[in-house]
mmCIF file of C-alpha atoms in Angstrom:
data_model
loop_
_atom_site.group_PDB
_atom_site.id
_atom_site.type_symbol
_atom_site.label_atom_id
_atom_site.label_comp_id
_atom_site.label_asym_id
_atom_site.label_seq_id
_atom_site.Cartn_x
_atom_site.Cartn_y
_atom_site.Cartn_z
ATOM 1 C CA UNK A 1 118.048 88.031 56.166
ATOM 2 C CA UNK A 2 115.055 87.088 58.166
ATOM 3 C CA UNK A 3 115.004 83.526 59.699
ATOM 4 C CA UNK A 4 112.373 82.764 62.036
ATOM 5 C CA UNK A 5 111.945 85.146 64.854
ATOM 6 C CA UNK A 6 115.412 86.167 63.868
ATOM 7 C CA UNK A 7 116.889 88.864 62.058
ATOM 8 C CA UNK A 8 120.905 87.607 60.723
ATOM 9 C CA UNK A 9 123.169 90.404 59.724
ATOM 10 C CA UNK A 10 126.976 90.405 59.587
ATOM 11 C CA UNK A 11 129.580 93.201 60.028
ATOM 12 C CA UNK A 12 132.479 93.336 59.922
ATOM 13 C CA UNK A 13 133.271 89.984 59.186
ATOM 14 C CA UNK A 14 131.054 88.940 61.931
ATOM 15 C CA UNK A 15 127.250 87.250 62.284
ATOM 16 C CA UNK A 16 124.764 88.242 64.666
ATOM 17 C CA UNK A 17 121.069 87.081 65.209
ATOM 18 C CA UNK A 18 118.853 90.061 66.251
ATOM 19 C CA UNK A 19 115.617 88.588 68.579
ATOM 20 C CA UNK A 20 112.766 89.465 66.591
ATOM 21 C CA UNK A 21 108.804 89.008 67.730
ATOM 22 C CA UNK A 22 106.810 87.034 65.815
ATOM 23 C CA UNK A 23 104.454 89.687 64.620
ATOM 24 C CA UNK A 24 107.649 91.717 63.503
ATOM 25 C CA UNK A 25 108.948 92.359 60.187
ATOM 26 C CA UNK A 26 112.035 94.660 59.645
ATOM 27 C CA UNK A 27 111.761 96.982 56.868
ATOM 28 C CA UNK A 28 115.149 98.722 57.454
ATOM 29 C CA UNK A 29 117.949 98.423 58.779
ATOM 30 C CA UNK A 30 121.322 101.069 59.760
ATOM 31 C CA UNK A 31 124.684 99.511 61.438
ATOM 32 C CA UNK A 32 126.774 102.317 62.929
ATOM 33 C CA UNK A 33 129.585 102.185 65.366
ATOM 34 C CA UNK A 34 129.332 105.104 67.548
ATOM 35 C CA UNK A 35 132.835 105.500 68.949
ATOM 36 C CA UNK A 36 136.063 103.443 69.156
ATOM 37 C CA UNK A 37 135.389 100.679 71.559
ATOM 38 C CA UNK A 38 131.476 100.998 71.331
ATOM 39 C CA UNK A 39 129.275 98.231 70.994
ATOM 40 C CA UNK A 40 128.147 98.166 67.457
ATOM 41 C CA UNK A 41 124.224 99.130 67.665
ATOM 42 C CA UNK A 42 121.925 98.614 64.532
ATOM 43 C CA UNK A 43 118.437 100.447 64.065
ATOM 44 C CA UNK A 44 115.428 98.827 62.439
ATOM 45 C CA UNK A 45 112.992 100.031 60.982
ATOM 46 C CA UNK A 46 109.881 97.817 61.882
ATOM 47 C CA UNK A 47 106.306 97.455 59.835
ATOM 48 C CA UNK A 48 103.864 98.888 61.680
ATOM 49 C CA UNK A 49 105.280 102.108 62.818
ATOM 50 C CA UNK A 50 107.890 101.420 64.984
ATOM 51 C CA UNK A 51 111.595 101.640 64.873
ATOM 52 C CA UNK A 52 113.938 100.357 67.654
ATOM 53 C CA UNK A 53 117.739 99.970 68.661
ATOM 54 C CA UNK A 54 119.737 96.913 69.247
ATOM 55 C CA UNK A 55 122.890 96.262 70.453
ATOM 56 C CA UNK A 56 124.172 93.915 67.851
ATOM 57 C CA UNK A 57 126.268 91.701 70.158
ATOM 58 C CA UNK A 58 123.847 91.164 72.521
ATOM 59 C CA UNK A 59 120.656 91.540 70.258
ATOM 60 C CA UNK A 60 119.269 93.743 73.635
ATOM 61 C CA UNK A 61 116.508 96.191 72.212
ATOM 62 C CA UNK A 62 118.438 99.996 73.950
ATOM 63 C CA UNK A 63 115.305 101.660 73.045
ATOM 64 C CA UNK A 64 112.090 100.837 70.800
ATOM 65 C CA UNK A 65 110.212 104.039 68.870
ATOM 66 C CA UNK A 66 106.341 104.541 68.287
ATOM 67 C CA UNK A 67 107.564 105.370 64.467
ATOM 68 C CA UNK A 68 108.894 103.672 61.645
ATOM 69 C CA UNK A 69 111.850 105.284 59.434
ATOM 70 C CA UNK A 70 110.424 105.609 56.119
ATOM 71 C CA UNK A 71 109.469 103.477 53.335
ATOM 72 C CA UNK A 72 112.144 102.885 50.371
ATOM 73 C CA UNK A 73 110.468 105.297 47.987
ATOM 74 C CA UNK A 74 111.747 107.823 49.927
ATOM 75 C CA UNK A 75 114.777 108.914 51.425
ATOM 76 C CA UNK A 76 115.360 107.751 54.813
ATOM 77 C CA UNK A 77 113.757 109.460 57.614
ATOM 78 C CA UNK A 78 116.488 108.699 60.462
ATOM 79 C CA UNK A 79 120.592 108.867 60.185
ATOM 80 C CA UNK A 80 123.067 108.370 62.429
ATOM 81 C CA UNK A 81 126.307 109.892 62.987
ATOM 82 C CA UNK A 82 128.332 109.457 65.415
ATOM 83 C CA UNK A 83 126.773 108.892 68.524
ATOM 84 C CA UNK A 84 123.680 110.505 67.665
ATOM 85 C CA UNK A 85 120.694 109.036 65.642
ATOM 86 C CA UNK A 86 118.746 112.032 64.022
ATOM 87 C CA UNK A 87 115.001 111.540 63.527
ATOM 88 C CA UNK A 88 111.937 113.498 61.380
ATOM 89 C CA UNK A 89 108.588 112.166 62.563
ATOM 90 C CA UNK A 90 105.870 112.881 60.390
ATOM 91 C CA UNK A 91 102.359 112.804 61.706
ATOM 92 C CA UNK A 92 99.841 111.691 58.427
ATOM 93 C CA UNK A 93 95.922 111.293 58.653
ATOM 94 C CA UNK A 94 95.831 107.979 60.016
ATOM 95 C CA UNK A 95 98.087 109.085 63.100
ATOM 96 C CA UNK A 96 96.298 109.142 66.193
ATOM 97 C CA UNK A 97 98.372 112.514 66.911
ATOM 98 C CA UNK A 98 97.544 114.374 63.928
ATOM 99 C CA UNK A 99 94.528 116.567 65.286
ATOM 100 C CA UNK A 100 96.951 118.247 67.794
ATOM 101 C CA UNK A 101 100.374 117.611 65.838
ATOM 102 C CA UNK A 102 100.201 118.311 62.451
ATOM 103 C CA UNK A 103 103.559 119.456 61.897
ATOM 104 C CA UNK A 104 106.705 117.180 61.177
ATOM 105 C CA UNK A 105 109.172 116.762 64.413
ATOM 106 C CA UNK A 106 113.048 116.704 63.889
ATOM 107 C CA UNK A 107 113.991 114.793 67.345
ATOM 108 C CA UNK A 108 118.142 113.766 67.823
ATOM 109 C CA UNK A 109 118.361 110.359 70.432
ATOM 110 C CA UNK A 110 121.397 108.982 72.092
ATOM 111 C CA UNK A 111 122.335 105.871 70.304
ATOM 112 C CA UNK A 112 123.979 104.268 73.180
ATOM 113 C CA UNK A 113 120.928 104.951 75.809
ATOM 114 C CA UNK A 114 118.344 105.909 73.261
ATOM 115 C CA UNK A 115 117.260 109.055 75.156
ATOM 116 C CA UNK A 116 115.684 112.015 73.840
ATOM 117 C CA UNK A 117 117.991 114.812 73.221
ATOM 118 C CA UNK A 118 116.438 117.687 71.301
ATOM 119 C CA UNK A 119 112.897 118.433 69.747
ATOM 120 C CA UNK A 120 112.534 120.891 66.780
ATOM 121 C CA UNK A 121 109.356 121.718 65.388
ATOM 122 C CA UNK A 122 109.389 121.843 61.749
ATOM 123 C CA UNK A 123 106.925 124.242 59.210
ATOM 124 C CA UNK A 124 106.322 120.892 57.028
ATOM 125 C CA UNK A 125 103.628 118.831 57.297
ATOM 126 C CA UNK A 126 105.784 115.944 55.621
ATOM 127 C CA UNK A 127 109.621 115.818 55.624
ATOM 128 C CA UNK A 128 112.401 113.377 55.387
ATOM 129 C CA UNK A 129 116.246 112.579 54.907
ATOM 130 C CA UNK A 130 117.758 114.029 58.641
ATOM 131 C CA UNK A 131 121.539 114.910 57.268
ATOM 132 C CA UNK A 132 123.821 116.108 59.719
ATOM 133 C CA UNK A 133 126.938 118.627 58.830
ATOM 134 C CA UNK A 134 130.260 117.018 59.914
ATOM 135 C CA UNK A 135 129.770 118.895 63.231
ATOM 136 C CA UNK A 136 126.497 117.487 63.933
ATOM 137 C CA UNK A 137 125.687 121.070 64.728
ATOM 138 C CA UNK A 138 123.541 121.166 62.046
ATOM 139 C CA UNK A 139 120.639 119.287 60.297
ATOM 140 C CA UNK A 140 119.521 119.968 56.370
ATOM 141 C CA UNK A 141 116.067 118.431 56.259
ATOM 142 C CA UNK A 142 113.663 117.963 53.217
ATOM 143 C CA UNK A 143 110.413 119.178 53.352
ATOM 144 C CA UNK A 144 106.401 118.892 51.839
ATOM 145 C CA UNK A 145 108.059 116.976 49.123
ATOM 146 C CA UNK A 146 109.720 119.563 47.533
ATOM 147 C CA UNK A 147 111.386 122.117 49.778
ATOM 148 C CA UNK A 148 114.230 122.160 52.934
ATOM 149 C CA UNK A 149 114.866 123.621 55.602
ATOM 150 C CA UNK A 150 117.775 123.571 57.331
ATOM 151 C CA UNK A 151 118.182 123.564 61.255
ATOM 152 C CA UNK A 152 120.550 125.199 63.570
ATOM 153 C CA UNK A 153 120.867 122.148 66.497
ATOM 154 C CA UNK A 154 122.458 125.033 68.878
ATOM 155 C CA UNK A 155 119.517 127.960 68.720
ATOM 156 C CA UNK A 156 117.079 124.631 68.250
ATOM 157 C CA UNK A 157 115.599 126.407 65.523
ATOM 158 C CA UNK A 158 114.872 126.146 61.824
ATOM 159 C CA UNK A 159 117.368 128.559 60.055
ATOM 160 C CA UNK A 160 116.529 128.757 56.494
ATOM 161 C CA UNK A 161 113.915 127.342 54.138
ATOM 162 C CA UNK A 162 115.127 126.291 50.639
ATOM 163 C CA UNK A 163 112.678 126.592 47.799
ATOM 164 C CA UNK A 164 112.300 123.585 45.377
ATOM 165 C CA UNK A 165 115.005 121.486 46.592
ATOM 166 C CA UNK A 166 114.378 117.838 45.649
ATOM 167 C CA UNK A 167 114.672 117.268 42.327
ATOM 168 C CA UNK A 168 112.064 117.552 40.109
ATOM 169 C CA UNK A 169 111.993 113.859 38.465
ATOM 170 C CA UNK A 170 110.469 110.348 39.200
ATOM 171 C CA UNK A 171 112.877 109.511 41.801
ATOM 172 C CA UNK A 172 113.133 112.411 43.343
ATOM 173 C CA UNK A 173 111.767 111.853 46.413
ATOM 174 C CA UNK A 174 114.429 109.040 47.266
ATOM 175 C CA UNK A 175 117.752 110.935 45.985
ATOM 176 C CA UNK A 176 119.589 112.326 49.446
ATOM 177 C CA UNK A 177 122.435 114.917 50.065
ATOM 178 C CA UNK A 178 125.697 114.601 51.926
ATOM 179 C CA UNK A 179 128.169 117.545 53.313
ATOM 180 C CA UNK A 180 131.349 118.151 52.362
ATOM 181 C CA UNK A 181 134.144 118.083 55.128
ATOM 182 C CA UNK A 182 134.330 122.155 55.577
ATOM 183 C CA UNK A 183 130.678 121.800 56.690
ATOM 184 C CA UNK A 184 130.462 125.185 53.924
ATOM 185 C CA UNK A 185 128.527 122.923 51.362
ATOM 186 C CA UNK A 186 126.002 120.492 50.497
ATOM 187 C CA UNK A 187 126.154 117.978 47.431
ATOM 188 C CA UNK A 188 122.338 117.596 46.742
ATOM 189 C CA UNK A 189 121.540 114.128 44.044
ATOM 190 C CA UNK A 190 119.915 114.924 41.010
ATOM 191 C CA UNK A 191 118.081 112.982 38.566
ATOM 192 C CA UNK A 192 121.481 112.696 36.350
ATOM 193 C CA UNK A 193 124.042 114.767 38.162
ATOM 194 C CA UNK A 194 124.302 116.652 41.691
ATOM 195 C CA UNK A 195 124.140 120.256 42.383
ATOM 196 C CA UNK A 196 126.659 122.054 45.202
ATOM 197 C CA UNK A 197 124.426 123.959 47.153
ATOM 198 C CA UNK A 198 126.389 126.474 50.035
ATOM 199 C CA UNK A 199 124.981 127.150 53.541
ATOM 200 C CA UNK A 200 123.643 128.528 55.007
ATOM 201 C CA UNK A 201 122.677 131.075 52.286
ATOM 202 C CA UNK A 202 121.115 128.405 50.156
ATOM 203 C CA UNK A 203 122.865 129.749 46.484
ATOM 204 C CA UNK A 204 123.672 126.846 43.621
ATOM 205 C CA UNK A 205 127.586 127.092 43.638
ATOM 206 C CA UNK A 206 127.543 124.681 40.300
ATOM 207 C CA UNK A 207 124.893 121.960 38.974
ATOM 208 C CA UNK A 208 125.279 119.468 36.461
ATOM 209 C CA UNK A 209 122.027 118.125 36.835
ATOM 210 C CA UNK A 210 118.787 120.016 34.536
ATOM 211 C CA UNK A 211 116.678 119.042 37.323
ATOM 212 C CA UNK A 212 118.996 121.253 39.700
ATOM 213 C CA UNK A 213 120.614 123.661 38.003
ATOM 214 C CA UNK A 214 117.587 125.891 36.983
ATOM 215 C CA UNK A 215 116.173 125.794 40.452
ATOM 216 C CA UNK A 216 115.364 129.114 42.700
ATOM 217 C CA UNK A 217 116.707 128.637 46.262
ATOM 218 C CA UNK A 218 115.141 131.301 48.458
ATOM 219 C CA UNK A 219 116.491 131.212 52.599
ATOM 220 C CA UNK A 220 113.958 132.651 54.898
ATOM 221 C CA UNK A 221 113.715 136.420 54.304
ATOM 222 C CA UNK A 222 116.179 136.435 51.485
ATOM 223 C CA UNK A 223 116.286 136.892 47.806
ATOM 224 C CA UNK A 224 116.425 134.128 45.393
ATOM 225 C CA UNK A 225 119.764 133.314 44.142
ATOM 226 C CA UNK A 226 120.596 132.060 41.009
ATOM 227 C CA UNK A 227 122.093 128.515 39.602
ATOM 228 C CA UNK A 228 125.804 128.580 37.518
ATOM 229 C CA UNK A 229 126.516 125.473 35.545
ATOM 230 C CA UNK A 230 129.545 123.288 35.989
#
């Protein structure tokens, strides 16, 4: 909750007070824990287009962003795991940037010194919903509302693009993914239901969603391959 130039969260049992300015309102909010014995750091999501993080016990700002992390309608467009906090920066009309970077940006960041660690270039003017594999080696991002692509943190290149990825219903845009623990497979949300998707080759393992399970996944310079049903 916001009170006064504060923001109040708890975790973990305990209450902090996050120094706000008085201009700023927080729109989001992520608490992670990078490591055993880390200080607990949360990252905001601030009106305006900006984004920042803040060691929670001290309320010290690590690092402050020139981009916000998404609006609720979508799904997120930051994630942390680990000690890394994984970023897609989309550059829209109004951007100052846009004329000479029209192209989304996947960007990884230190959590505990905010630096920059990596910069991708991504073939989508819009994308959101950074998900790391358990490894963090790689990154399965949505793009232009519809597709994916997924990117290979190691070459620091884009891998594979997936074909009509987000479900194709109201809340589509919002629904997310997760990996499983072999890092072999990705559970994507559906409108009623989820679809197992494997990687890198992009094929429909199973679906139990109808907003999944009819959909053509194509990787880049590969054949379609067809959905099974649960």
């Amino acid at each position: 909750e916001t009170a006064g130039t504060a923001l109040r969260v708890f975790h973990r049992g305990v209450a902090y007070a996050l120094p706000l300015a008085p201009t700023e309102e927080v729109t989001g909010l992520q608490i992670v824990d990078p490591c055993a014995g880390c200080a607990s750091v949360g990252v905001l999501s601030i009106s305006g287009s900006s984004g920042a993080l803040v060691e929670l016990a001290s309320g010290r700002r690590i690092a402050t962003f020139p981009f916000d992390f998404g609006t609720s309608y979508f799904a997120p467009t930051a994630k942390v795991q680990g000690k890394t906090l994984h970023v897609v920066e989309n550059f829209g009309p109004g951007d100052p940037d846009s004329k000479s970077q029209k192209k989304a940006i996947y960007r990884s960041y230190s959590v505990q010194t905010g630096l920059l660690e990596q910069a991708i270039p991504l073939p989508c003017a819009t994308s959101n919903d950074p998900t790391p594999s358990p490894d963090g080696t790689r990154v399965l991002v949505t793009c232009d509302y519809g597709d994916a692509v997924l990117i290979d943190r190691k070459q620091r290149r884009v891998q594979a693009r997936f074909s009509h990825y987000v479900a194709g219903c109201d809340n589509g845009p919002s629904l997310t993914s997760y990996w499983d623990p072999s890092g072999k497979r990705v559970h994507k949300e559906g409108c009623g239901g989820e679809a197992i998707v494997e990687m890198p080759s992009g094929k429909i393992a199973c679906a139990d969603d109808p907003h999944l399970a009819l959909v053509l996944f194509a990787q880049i310079s590969a054949a379609p391959a067809s959905a099974a049903r649960l």
